mmCIF file of C-alpha atoms and ligand atoms in Angstrom:
data_model
loop_
_atom_site.group_PDB
_atom_site.id
_atom_site.type_symbol
_atom_site.label_atom_id
_atom_site.label_comp_id
_atom_site.label_asym_id
_atom_site.label_seq_id
_atom_site.Cartn_x
_atom_site.Cartn_y
_atom_site.Cartn_z
ATOM 1 C CA MET A 1 140.982 -93.673 138.302
ATOM 2 C CA ARG A 2 142.753 -96.967 137.475
ATOM 3 C CA ASP A 3 144.332 -95.523 134.303
ATOM 4 C CA MET A 4 145.114 -92.103 135.904
ATOM 5 C CA GLY A 5 148.425 -91.547 137.740
ATOM 6 C CA PHE A 6 149.415 -91.037 141.441
ATOM 7 C CA ARG A 7 149.433 -87.514 141.935
ATOM 8 C CA THR A 8 145.968 -87.310 140.001
ATOM 9 C CA LYS A 9 144.380 -90.031 142.180
ATOM 10 C CA GLN A 10 146.001 -88.821 145.606
ATOM 11 C CA ILE A 11 144.411 -85.507 144.716
ATOM 12 C CA HIS A 12 140.769 -87.049 142.872
ATOM 13 C CA ALA A 13 140.376 -90.691 143.588
ATOM 14 C CA GLY A 14 137.441 -91.096 146.244
ATOM 15 C CA VAL A 15 136.382 -87.417 146.091
ATOM 16 C CA THR A 16 133.332 -85.474 144.258
ATOM 17 C CA PRO A 17 131.740 -82.296 145.047
ATOM 18 C CA ASP A 18 128.819 -82.487 147.427
ATOM 19 C CA PRO A 19 125.772 -83.073 145.011
ATOM 20 C CA THR A 20 124.095 -80.439 147.168
ATOM 21 C CA THR A 21 126.090 -77.807 147.599
ATOM 22 C CA GLY A 22 128.982 -78.143 145.275
ATOM 23 C CA ALA A 23 131.417 -77.907 147.932
ATOM 24 C CA ILE A 24 134.511 -78.961 146.455
ATOM 25 C CA LEU A 25 135.770 -80.647 149.903
ATOM 26 C CA THR A 26 133.772 -83.562 150.962
ATOM 27 C CA PRO A 27 131.542 -82.829 153.915
ATOM 28 C CA ILE A 28 132.510 -83.665 157.780
ATOM 29 C CA HIS A 29 129.439 -85.507 158.236
ATOM 30 C CA GLN A 30 129.960 -85.510 161.905
ATOM 31 C CA VAL A 31 127.320 -87.233 162.676
ATOM 32 C CA THR A 32 125.994 -90.647 164.537
ATOM 33 C CA THR A 33 123.030 -91.895 162.639
ATOM 34 C CA PHE A 34 121.163 -91.947 159.350
ATOM 35 C CA VAL A 35 117.924 -91.724 159.134
ATOM 36 C CA GLN A 36 115.675 -94.527 156.818
ATOM 37 C CA ASP A 37 113.072 -93.716 154.855
ATOM 38 C CA SER A 38 111.219 -96.707 155.842
ATOM 39 C CA ILE A 39 111.961 -100.070 157.115
ATOM 40 C CA ASP A 40 111.438 -101.755 153.804
ATOM 41 C CA GLU A 41 114.369 -99.425 152.663
ATOM 42 C CA TYR A 42 117.057 -99.778 155.754
ATOM 43 C CA MET A 43 120.297 -98.831 154.419
ATOM 44 C CA ALA A 44 119.234 -97.838 150.671
ATOM 45 C CA LYS A 45 121.592 -94.982 151.379
ATOM 46 C CA GLY A 46 124.366 -97.120 152.705
ATOM 47 C CA TYR A 47 124.255 -96.077 156.037
ATOM 48 C CA SER A 48 122.732 -96.701 159.491
ATOM 49 C CA TYR A 49 125.193 -96.232 162.207
ATOM 50 C CA SER A 50 128.734 -94.347 162.206
ATOM 51 C CA ARG A 51 130.438 -97.075 163.783
ATOM 52 C CA GLY A 52 129.655 -99.388 160.664
ATOM 53 C CA GLY A 53 130.377 -96.899 157.990
ATOM 54 C CA ASN A 54 130.239 -93.107 157.746
ATOM 55 C CA PRO A 55 130.703 -91.029 154.246
ATOM 56 C CA THR A 56 133.617 -88.801 154.774
ATOM 57 C CA VAL A 57 135.388 -92.082 156.351
ATOM 58 C CA ARG A 58 134.011 -93.742 153.011
ATOM 59 C CA ALA A 59 136.204 -91.170 150.790
ATOM 60 C CA LEU A 60 138.931 -91.697 152.514
ATOM 61 C CA GLU A 61 138.963 -95.855 152.065
ATOM 62 C CA GLU A 62 137.712 -95.128 148.224
ATOM 63 C CA LYS A 63 141.354 -93.166 148.060
ATOM 64 C CA LEU A 64 143.013 -95.659 150.046
ATOM 65 C CA THR A 65 141.775 -98.662 147.905
ATOM 66 C CA ALA A 66 142.874 -96.483 144.472
ATOM 67 C CA LEU A 67 146.171 -95.809 145.823
ATOM 68 C CA GLU A 68 147.003 -99.019 146.755
ATOM 69 C CA GLY A 69 145.412 -101.063 144.134
ATOM 70 C CA GLY A 70 143.405 -102.828 146.139
ATOM 71 C CA VAL A 71 139.654 -104.055 146.220
ATOM 72 C CA ASP A 72 138.266 -102.169 149.135
ATOM 73 C CA THR A 73 139.090 -100.614 152.700
ATOM 74 C CA THR A 74 138.239 -99.902 156.048
ATOM 75 C CA ALA A 75 139.585 -97.330 158.248
ATOM 76 C CA TYR A 76 140.326 -97.070 161.895
ATOM 77 C CA ALA A 77 141.016 -94.925 165.124
ATOM 78 C CA SER A 78 144.684 -95.733 164.831
ATOM 79 C CA GLY A 79 147.193 -97.834 163.028
ATOM 80 C CA MET A 80 146.952 -100.230 166.174
ATOM 81 C CA ALA A 81 143.247 -100.495 165.534
ATOM 82 C CA ALA A 82 143.863 -101.177 161.721
ATOM 83 C CA THR A 83 146.334 -104.426 163.066
ATOM 84 C CA VAL A 84 144.015 -105.750 165.791
ATOM 85 C CA ALA A 85 141.082 -105.626 163.519
ATOM 86 C CA VAL A 86 142.774 -107.768 161.103
ATOM 87 C CA PHE A 87 143.389 -109.842 163.886
ATOM 88 C CA LEU A 88 139.960 -110.040 165.131
ATOM 89 C CA GLY A 89 138.381 -110.577 161.778
ATOM 90 C CA LEU A 90 140.781 -113.820 160.611
ATOM 91 C CA LEU A 91 142.045 -115.421 163.917
ATOM 92 C CA GLN A 92 140.850 -117.636 166.596
ATOM 93 C CA ALA A 93 142.231 -119.597 169.315
ATOM 94 C CA GLY A 94 144.587 -122.541 168.082
ATOM 95 C CA ASP A 95 145.538 -120.552 164.828
ATOM 96 C CA HIS A 96 149.154 -119.680 164.407
ATOM 97 C CA VAL A 97 150.685 -116.222 163.209
ATOM 98 C CA VAL A 98 154.300 -115.579 161.786
ATOM 99 C CA ILE A 99 155.525 -112.077 163.036
ATOM 100 C CA GLY A 100 158.718 -110.572 161.521
ATOM 101 C CA ASP A 101 160.550 -110.017 164.439
ATOM 102 C CA VAL A 102 161.456 -106.492 163.823
ATOM 103 C CA VAL A 103 158.181 -104.895 163.754
ATOM 104 C CA TYR A 104 156.515 -101.334 165.069
ATOM 105 C CA GLY A 105 156.980 -101.909 169.223
ATOM 106 C CA GLY A 106 152.855 -101.863 169.573
ATOM 107 C CA THR A 107 152.385 -104.570 166.678
ATOM 108 C CA TYR A 108 154.811 -106.785 168.937
ATOM 109 C CA ARG A 109 153.214 -105.889 172.157
ATOM 110 C CA PHE A 110 149.585 -107.131 170.784
ATOM 111 C CA ALA A 111 150.771 -110.152 169.627
ATOM 112 C CA ASP A 112 152.700 -110.956 172.715
ATOM 113 C CA GLN A 113 150.443 -110.394 175.001
ATOM 114 C CA PHE A 114 146.805 -109.994 173.776
ATOM 115 C CA LEU A 115 147.126 -112.801 170.835
ATOM 116 C CA THR A 116 148.975 -115.578 172.924
ATOM 117 C CA LYS A 117 146.207 -114.270 175.750
ATOM 118 C CA PHE A 118 143.125 -115.638 173.319
ATOM 119 C CA GLY A 119 145.038 -118.896 172.328
ATOM 120 C CA VAL A 120 146.653 -117.684 169.193
ATOM 121 C CA ASP A 121 150.126 -118.813 168.721
ATOM 122 C CA VAL A 122 152.889 -116.581 167.952
ATOM 123 C CA SER A 123 156.429 -117.043 166.449
ATOM 124 C CA PHE A 124 158.723 -114.291 165.768
ATOM 125 C CA VAL A 125 160.999 -114.514 162.870
ATOM 126 C CA ASP A 126 163.528 -113.018 160.980
ATOM 127 C CA ALA A 127 161.548 -111.967 157.831
ATOM 128 C CA PRO A 128 164.244 -111.277 155.249
ATOM 129 C CA ASP A 129 165.126 -114.959 156.597
ATOM 130 C CA LEU A 130 163.120 -116.718 153.864
ATOM 131 C CA ASP A 131 164.006 -120.192 155.277
ATOM 132 C CA ALA A 132 163.223 -119.305 158.534
ATOM 133 C CA VAL A 133 160.115 -118.191 157.403
ATOM 134 C CA GLY A 134 159.255 -121.507 155.499
ATOM 135 C CA ALA A 135 160.573 -123.676 158.276
ATOM 136 C CA ALA A 136 158.070 -121.296 160.838
ATOM 137 C CA ILE A 137 154.999 -122.423 159.237
ATOM 138 C CA ARG A 138 152.849 -124.943 160.768
ATOM 139 C CA PRO A 139 149.439 -126.810 159.664
ATOM 140 C CA SER A 140 147.675 -124.131 161.935
ATOM 141 C CA THR A 141 149.317 -121.165 160.641
ATOM 142 C CA LYS A 142 146.995 -118.568 159.093
ATOM 143 C CA LEU A 143 149.114 -115.598 157.861
ATOM 144 C CA ILE A 144 152.550 -114.257 157.516
ATOM 145 C CA PHE A 145 152.832 -110.485 159.241
ATOM 146 C CA THR A 146 155.699 -108.310 157.610
ATOM 147 C CA GLU A 147 156.420 -104.759 157.803
ATOM 148 C CA THR A 148 158.980 -103.308 155.687
ATOM 149 C CA PRO A 149 161.521 -101.405 155.943
ATOM 150 C CA ALA A 150 160.590 -102.529 159.508
ATOM 151 C CA ASN A 151 160.275 -100.055 162.440
ATOM 152 C CA PRO A 152 163.051 -98.896 163.616
ATOM 153 C CA THR A 153 165.810 -101.005 162.182
ATOM 154 C CA LEU A 154 164.839 -100.315 158.422
ATOM 155 C CA LYS A 155 165.518 -104.381 158.095
ATOM 156 C CA VAL A 156 164.133 -104.982 154.417
ATOM 157 C CA THR A 157 161.917 -107.626 153.721
ATOM 158 C CA ASP A 158 161.259 -109.551 150.344
ATOM 159 C CA LEU A 159 157.941 -108.990 149.695
ATOM 160 C CA LEU A 160 157.266 -111.066 146.715
ATOM 161 C CA ALA A 161 159.355 -114.197 148.200
ATOM 162 C CA ILE A 162 157.349 -113.915 151.042
ATOM 163 C CA SER A 163 153.947 -113.811 149.296
ATOM 164 C CA ASP A 164 155.053 -116.718 147.249
ATOM 165 C CA ILE A 165 155.507 -118.555 150.447
ATOM 166 C CA CYS A 166 152.201 -117.710 151.702
ATOM 167 C CA ARG A 167 150.424 -118.932 148.338
ATOM 168 C CA SER A 168 152.321 -122.115 148.273
ATOM 169 C CA ALA A 169 151.407 -122.937 152.209
ATOM 170 C CA GLY A 170 147.856 -121.447 151.606
ATOM 171 C CA VAL A 171 148.206 -118.780 154.290
ATOM 172 C CA LEU A 172 147.521 -115.007 153.540
ATOM 173 C CA HIS A 173 150.242 -112.375 153.452
ATOM 174 C CA VAL A 174 149.812 -109.178 155.187
ATOM 175 C CA THR A 175 151.608 -106.372 155.452
ATOM 176 C CA ASP A 176 152.463 -103.328 157.188
ATOM 177 C CA ASN A 177 152.892 -100.156 154.493
ATOM 178 C CA THR A 178 153.223 -97.329 156.616
ATOM 179 C CA PHE A 179 156.831 -96.692 156.286
ATOM 180 C CA LEU A 180 156.796 -95.968 152.467
ATOM 181 C CA THR A 181 153.219 -95.774 151.637
ATOM 182 C CA PRO A 182 151.455 -96.524 148.070
ATOM 183 C CA TYR A 183 153.672 -93.598 146.763
ATOM 184 C CA TYR A 184 156.630 -95.601 147.054
ATOM 185 C CA GLN A 185 155.626 -99.798 147.696
ATOM 186 C CA ARG A 186 152.318 -101.431 146.171
ATOM 187 C CA PRO A 187 152.457 -105.041 147.993
ATOM 188 C CA PHE A 188 149.630 -106.011 145.918
ATOM 189 C CA GLU A 189 151.479 -105.837 143.084
ATOM 190 C CA LEU A 190 154.350 -108.302 145.110
ATOM 191 C CA GLY A 191 151.443 -110.668 145.681
ATOM 192 C CA ALA A 192 150.309 -109.575 149.313
ATOM 193 C CA ASN A 193 146.638 -110.153 150.627
ATOM 194 C CA ILE A 194 146.417 -107.217 152.674
ATOM 195 C CA VAL A 195 147.952 -103.911 153.507
ATOM 196 C CA ILE A 196 148.101 -102.221 157.063
ATOM 197 C CA HIS A 197 148.450 -98.449 157.322
ATOM 198 C CA SER A 198 148.947 -95.873 160.365
ATOM 199 C CA THR A 199 147.853 -93.049 158.894
ATOM 200 C CA THR A 200 148.916 -91.199 161.393
ATOM 201 C CA LYS A 201 152.422 -91.009 159.538
ATOM 202 C CA PHE A 202 153.061 -89.918 156.072
ATOM 203 C CA LEU A 203 149.173 -90.027 154.962
ATOM 204 C CA ASP A 204 148.315 -87.500 157.272
ATOM 205 C CA GLY A 205 151.896 -85.970 157.215
ATOM 206 C CA HIS A 206 151.334 -83.149 159.792
ATOM 207 C CA ASN A 207 151.132 -84.579 163.426
ATOM 208 C CA ALA A 208 147.408 -83.512 163.490
ATOM 209 C CA THR A 209 145.589 -87.367 163.712
ATOM 210 C CA LEU A 210 145.527 -90.500 165.042
ATOM 211 C CA GLY A 211 144.279 -92.982 162.033
ATOM 212 C CA GLY A 212 144.644 -96.515 160.250
ATOM 213 C CA ALA A 213 143.373 -97.981 157.331
ATOM 214 C CA VAL A 214 143.424 -102.014 156.128
ATOM 215 C CA VAL A 215 143.366 -102.418 152.577
ATOM 216 C CA VAL A 216 142.275 -105.715 151.152
ATOM 217 C CA ASP A 217 142.408 -107.800 148.075
ATOM 218 C CA SER A 218 138.909 -109.614 147.995
ATOM 219 C CA ALA A 219 135.639 -108.785 148.747
ATOM 220 C CA GLU A 220 135.755 -111.726 151.177
ATOM 221 C CA LEU A 221 138.261 -110.424 153.401
ATOM 222 C CA GLN A 222 136.545 -106.908 152.966
ATOM 223 C CA THR A 223 133.464 -108.526 154.560
ATOM 224 C CA GLN A 224 135.524 -110.546 157.150
ATOM 225 C CA ILE A 225 137.420 -107.392 158.593
ATOM 226 C CA ALA A 226 134.357 -104.538 158.163
ATOM 227 C CA PHE A 227 132.486 -106.959 160.370
ATOM 228 C CA ALA A 228 135.548 -107.027 163.245
ATOM 229 C CA ARG A 229 135.035 -103.218 162.919
ATOM 230 C CA ASN A 230 131.633 -102.854 163.467
ATOM 231 C CA ALA A 231 131.608 -105.346 166.122
ATOM 232 C CA SER A 232 134.857 -103.932 168.142
ATOM 233 C CA GLY A 233 134.100 -100.229 167.163
ATOM 234 C CA LEU A 234 137.526 -99.518 166.051
ATOM 235 C CA VAL A 235 136.123 -96.812 164.044
ATOM 236 C CA MET A 236 138.115 -93.965 162.462
ATOM 237 C CA SER A 237 136.156 -90.172 162.947
ATOM 238 C CA PRO A 238 135.065 -88.191 160.293
ATOM 239 C CA MET A 239 137.221 -85.562 161.568
ATOM 240 C CA VAL A 240 140.201 -87.727 161.440
ATOM 241 C CA ALA A 241 138.986 -88.732 158.019
ATOM 242 C CA TRP A 242 138.829 -85.341 156.760
ATOM 243 C CA LEU A 243 142.218 -84.426 157.961
ATOM 244 C CA THR A 244 143.655 -87.216 156.569
ATOM 245 C CA LEU A 245 141.758 -86.547 153.024
ATOM 246 C CA GLN A 246 143.309 -83.544 152.781
ATOM 247 C CA GLY A 247 147.173 -84.217 154.156
ATOM 248 C CA ILE A 248 147.315 -87.251 151.582
ATOM 249 C CA LYS A 249 146.873 -84.792 148.488
ATOM 250 C CA THR A 250 150.264 -83.714 148.917
ATOM 251 C CA LEU A 251 151.734 -87.384 149.977
ATOM 252 C CA SER A 252 153.937 -87.801 146.637
ATOM 253 C CA GLU A 253 155.434 -84.111 147.547
ATOM 254 C CA ARG A 254 156.379 -84.534 150.434
ATOM 255 C CA MET A 255 157.557 -88.550 150.253
ATOM 256 C CA ASP A 256 160.470 -87.158 147.506
ATOM 257 C CA ARG A 257 161.504 -84.062 149.689
ATOM 258 C CA GLN A 258 161.464 -86.066 152.761
ATOM 259 C CA SER A 259 163.379 -88.774 151.158
ATOM 260 C CA ALA A 260 165.748 -86.566 149.282
ATOM 261 C CA ASN A 261 166.920 -84.748 152.630
ATOM 262 C CA ALA A 262 167.070 -88.165 154.273
ATOM 263 C CA LEU A 263 169.591 -89.608 151.643
ATOM 264 C CA GLU A 264 171.661 -86.189 152.255
ATOM 265 C CA ILE A 265 171.618 -86.864 156.213
ATOM 266 C CA ALA A 266 172.437 -90.496 155.893
ATOM 267 C CA THR A 267 174.981 -89.678 153.302
ATOM 268 C CA TRP A 268 176.298 -86.768 155.507
ATOM 269 C CA LEU A 269 175.930 -88.698 158.731
ATOM 270 C CA GLU A 270 177.635 -92.073 157.643
ATOM 271 C CA GLN A 271 181.219 -89.888 157.192
ATOM 272 C CA HIS A 272 180.708 -88.271 160.356
ATOM 273 C CA PRO A 273 184.132 -89.306 162.821
ATOM 274 C CA LYS A 274 181.467 -89.525 165.362
ATOM 275 C CA VAL A 275 178.843 -91.822 164.267
ATOM 276 C CA ASP A 276 179.516 -95.437 164.247
ATOM 277 C CA TYR A 277 176.982 -96.486 161.707
ATOM 278 C CA VAL A 278 173.853 -95.337 160.004
ATOM 279 C CA ILE A 279 171.240 -97.235 158.171
ATOM 280 C CA TYR A 280 169.016 -96.217 155.272
ATOM 281 C CA PRO A 281 167.904 -98.168 152.875
ATOM 282 C CA GLY A 282 169.001 -95.830 150.173
ATOM 283 C CA LEU A 283 172.713 -96.089 151.144
ATOM 284 C CA ALA A 284 175.075 -98.564 149.296
ATOM 285 C CA SER A 285 176.089 -99.849 152.619
ATOM 286 C CA HIS A 286 172.680 -101.113 153.352
ATOM 287 C CA PRO A 287 172.582 -104.965 153.072
ATOM 288 C CA ALA A 288 169.101 -104.971 151.038
ATOM 289 C CA HIS A 289 169.809 -101.659 149.354
ATOM 290 C CA ASP A 290 169.304 -103.769 145.975
ATOM 291 C CA LEU A 291 166.163 -105.122 147.048
ATOM 292 C CA SER A 292 164.685 -101.654 148.178
ATOM 293 C CA GLN A 293 165.335 -100.462 144.831
ATOM 294 C CA LYS A 294 163.661 -103.422 143.271
ATOM 295 C CA GLN A 295 160.274 -103.551 145.162
ATOM 296 C CA ALA A 296 160.012 -99.905 145.869
ATOM 297 C CA THR A 297 160.974 -96.755 144.134
ATOM 298 C CA GLY A 298 161.763 -94.525 146.907
ATOM 299 C CA PHE A 299 163.783 -95.276 150.383
ATOM 300 C CA GLY A 300 161.317 -93.395 152.677
ATOM 301 C CA ALA A 301 162.593 -90.477 155.066
ATOM 302 C CA VAL A 302 163.248 -92.619 158.537
ATOM 303 C CA VAL A 303 167.325 -92.618 158.924
ATOM 304 C CA CYS A 304 168.928 -94.719 162.084
ATOM 305 C CA PHE A 305 172.226 -94.137 163.220
ATOM 306 C CA GLU A 306 174.719 -95.188 166.476
ATOM 307 C CA VAL A 307 176.624 -92.587 167.918
ATOM 308 C CA SER A 308 180.159 -93.165 169.001
ATOM 309 C CA GLY A 309 180.004 -93.452 172.811
ATOM 310 C CA GLY A 310 176.794 -95.452 172.819
ATOM 311 C CA VAL A 311 173.605 -95.165 175.085
ATOM 312 C CA GLU A 312 174.635 -92.242 177.225
ATOM 313 C CA VAL A 313 175.822 -90.032 174.437
ATOM 314 C CA ALA A 314 172.946 -90.474 172.262
ATOM 315 C CA LYS A 315 170.428 -89.538 175.260
ATOM 316 C CA VAL A 316 172.615 -86.287 175.707
ATOM 317 C CA LEU A 317 172.559 -85.642 171.446
ATOM 318 C CA MET A 318 168.928 -86.297 171.688
ATOM 319 C CA ASP A 319 168.251 -84.108 174.760
ATOM 320 C CA SER A 320 170.412 -81.162 173.301
ATOM 321 C CA VAL A 321 169.842 -81.067 169.366
ATOM 322 C CA GLU A 322 167.810 -78.038 168.096
ATOM 323 C CA LEU A 323 165.337 -78.238 165.414
ATOM 324 C CA TRP A 324 164.777 -81.763 165.514
ATOM 325 C CA THR A 325 161.762 -82.099 167.803
ATOM 326 C CA LEU A 326 162.259 -85.405 170.164
ATOM 327 C CA ALA A 327 158.834 -86.565 170.056
ATOM 328 C CA GLU A 328 157.178 -90.415 169.043
ATOM 329 C CA ASN A 329 155.781 -90.301 165.970
ATOM 330 C CA LEU A 330 157.723 -90.560 162.537
ATOM 331 C CA GLY A 331 156.152 -89.135 158.721
ATOM 332 C CA SER A 332 155.193 -85.618 159.601
ATOM 333 C CA VAL A 333 156.556 -82.497 157.757
ATOM 334 C CA GLU A 334 158.273 -81.498 161.338
ATOM 335 C CA SER A 335 161.559 -83.046 161.666
ATOM 336 C CA LEU A 336 161.619 -85.408 164.752
ATOM 337 C CA ILE A 337 164.097 -87.514 166.793
ATOM 338 C CA THR A 338 163.396 -90.667 168.575
ATOM 339 C CA HIS A 339 165.101 -92.792 171.151
ATOM 340 C CA PRO A 340 163.517 -96.516 170.017
ATOM 341 C CA VAL A 341 164.629 -98.232 173.475
ATOM 342 C CA THR A 342 162.528 -95.666 175.479
ATOM 343 C CA MET A 343 159.970 -94.350 173.263
ATOM 344 C CA THR A 344 158.705 -96.659 170.383
ATOM 345 C CA HIS A 345 159.785 -100.044 171.422
ATOM 346 C CA ALA A 346 159.973 -100.150 174.800
ATOM 347 C CA ALA A 347 157.434 -102.936 175.230
ATOM 348 C CA VAL A 348 160.024 -105.244 173.542
ATOM 349 C CA PRO A 349 162.487 -107.201 175.912
ATOM 350 C CA ARG A 350 165.971 -106.124 175.892
ATOM 351 C CA ASP A 351 167.033 -109.693 174.782
ATOM 352 C CA ARG A 352 164.751 -109.495 171.622
ATOM 353 C CA ARG A 353 165.449 -105.979 170.909
ATOM 354 C CA ILE A 354 169.122 -106.269 170.739
ATOM 355 C CA ALA A 355 168.879 -109.618 168.532
ATOM 356 C CA GLY A 356 166.717 -107.467 166.422
ATOM 357 C CA GLY A 357 169.436 -104.727 165.941
ATOM 358 C CA ILE A 358 167.328 -102.252 168.607
ATOM 359 C CA THR A 359 170.591 -101.388 170.518
ATOM 360 C CA ASP A 360 170.335 -99.055 173.605
ATOM 361 C CA GLY A 361 172.212 -96.226 171.387
ATOM 362 C CA LEU A 362 170.089 -96.462 168.827
ATOM 363 C CA VAL A 363 168.800 -93.109 167.306
ATOM 364 C CA ARG A 364 166.044 -92.751 164.626
ATOM 365 C CA LEU A 365 165.609 -89.467 162.652
ATOM 366 C CA SER A 366 162.045 -88.960 161.023
ATOM 367 C CA VAL A 367 163.206 -86.780 158.397
ATOM 368 C CA GLY A 368 161.127 -83.707 157.546
ATOM 369 C CA LEU A 369 160.491 -80.789 154.898
ATOM 370 C CA GLU A 370 162.719 -78.010 156.412
ATOM 371 C CA ASP A 371 165.788 -77.179 154.564
ATOM 372 C CA VAL A 372 168.380 -80.011 154.783
ATOM 373 C CA GLU A 373 171.123 -77.358 155.423
ATOM 374 C CA ASP A 374 169.968 -76.222 158.739
ATOM 375 C CA LEU A 375 169.095 -79.952 159.594
ATOM 376 C CA ILE A 376 172.331 -81.197 159.022
ATOM 377 C CA GLU A 377 173.775 -77.953 160.680
ATOM 378 C CA ALA A 378 171.712 -78.636 163.858
ATOM 379 C CA LEU A 379 172.736 -82.301 163.942
ATOM 380 C CA SER A 380 176.292 -81.322 163.406
ATOM 381 C CA GLN A 381 176.533 -78.740 166.395
ATOM 382 C CA ALA A 382 175.063 -81.360 168.527
ATOM 383 C CA LEU A 383 177.580 -84.025 167.841
ATOM 384 C CA ASP A 384 180.090 -81.371 168.489
ATOM 385 C CA GLN A 385 179.031 -80.604 171.324
ATOM 386 C CA VAL A 386 178.514 -83.998 172.734
ATOM 387 C CA SER A 387 181.975 -85.120 172.108
ATOM 388 C CA GLN A 388 183.410 -82.318 173.566
ATOM 389 C CA ASN A 389 181.845 -82.926 176.933
ATOM 390 C CA SER A 390 181.801 -87.105 176.789
HETATM 391 N N1 PLP B 401 152.453 -99.496 162.172
HETATM 392 C C1 PLP B 401 153.877 -98.896 161.865
HETATM 393 C C2 PLP B 401 154.908 -99.417 160.952
HETATM 394 C C3 PLP B 401 154.219 -97.624 162.956
HETATM 395 O O1 PLP B 401 155.232 -97.137 162.883
HETATM 396 C C4 PLP B 401 153.331 -97.188 163.551
HETATM 397 C C5 PLP B 401 153.388 -96.467 164.960
HETATM 398 O O2 PLP B 401 154.495 -96.003 165.081
HETATM 399 C C6 PLP B 401 151.835 -98.323 163.922
HETATM 400 C C7 PLP B 401 151.711 -99.262 162.998
HETATM 401 C C8 PLP B 401 151.038 -98.065 164.902
HETATM 402 O O3 PLP B 401 150.448 -96.742 164.160
HETATM 403 P P1 PLP B 401 149.038 -96.085 165.314
HETATM 404 O O4 PLP B 401 150.423 -95.231 166.391
HETATM 405 O O5 PLP B 401 148.452 -95.120 164.448
HETATM 406 O O6 PLP B 401 148.453 -96.691 166.298
#
């Protein structure tokens, strides 16, 4: 389906009506094992045991391969499981990796506490600083891991430039594309080798599942990473794959509406007297506004801001705001409000957080599909209230 448009592919890629019943949706193959016709014909139908592969999960993998423009995909129990499978598949003791200094807190935690425990050296580097990334590469470096826009500060990294650095150094470029999804950003077109997703976020979009995916640009990488998945058991379940298959069908519509809401909210917050600053790549004030427009076709639905009065005022705001749900996920149709320091990035030591711009008073919004006027009104009332009480 490579020649068809994204909206067509998000609905049809990977999915064919069930050949035995004609069911339009991929059946949920809720099963452990697959019966073999004979020993000589083992795996003739492609499946043996659901840890190695499952037809419902496969349909989702084929859809994601088509949407990202990759060569193949493996799906996982969570976004973290996807990241861990990449590390397990590609690294060994004595290797070195370069990771952006602002990434999802769980990625930081796994690299800092587990990669190092197994003898892999990690350098956390300001990824937009291309000289710093180049200087961090050692003979033992195996991969550079980027996430853009990064969670939570929306720092934007030049994917093409990092891919060039990787190619000259002979290392792999792995990037987490969770925030923009292939609808807005396609890292393979910018030279990346591996694209990671937390499908938990915009791909599912309904706060219904935890899932992850790794899309690769070569059959060789697929073999290595699928082996790590089978050996570790980090697999996605058929039910999760089925729900994610349904969620993805409306990805473009949700992303466009949620991002339009996000831009309106960011613009409104930026002129609010009680807000110190707003971070959103769609604002002209974002340092990488031009780069964002160059490498992606949309800015996404996550907005960050600092309220005047710092952390205490921010906490009251997050506890009291109506309509916005205080919760840890992002990318869902429900608008969520998060305090990264106590929630998503609690594992990152304070000095490292502050250096990366994850300040104590930072508020993260994941803008949903509600009427934007209602979302703004709720924030407006909460900001009025906190400023009266502080
Ligand atoms: N990558 C990014 C950018 C994320 O925001 C998250 C979760 O917040 C993850 C990966 C991990 O995904 P999961 O929660 O599905 O394990």
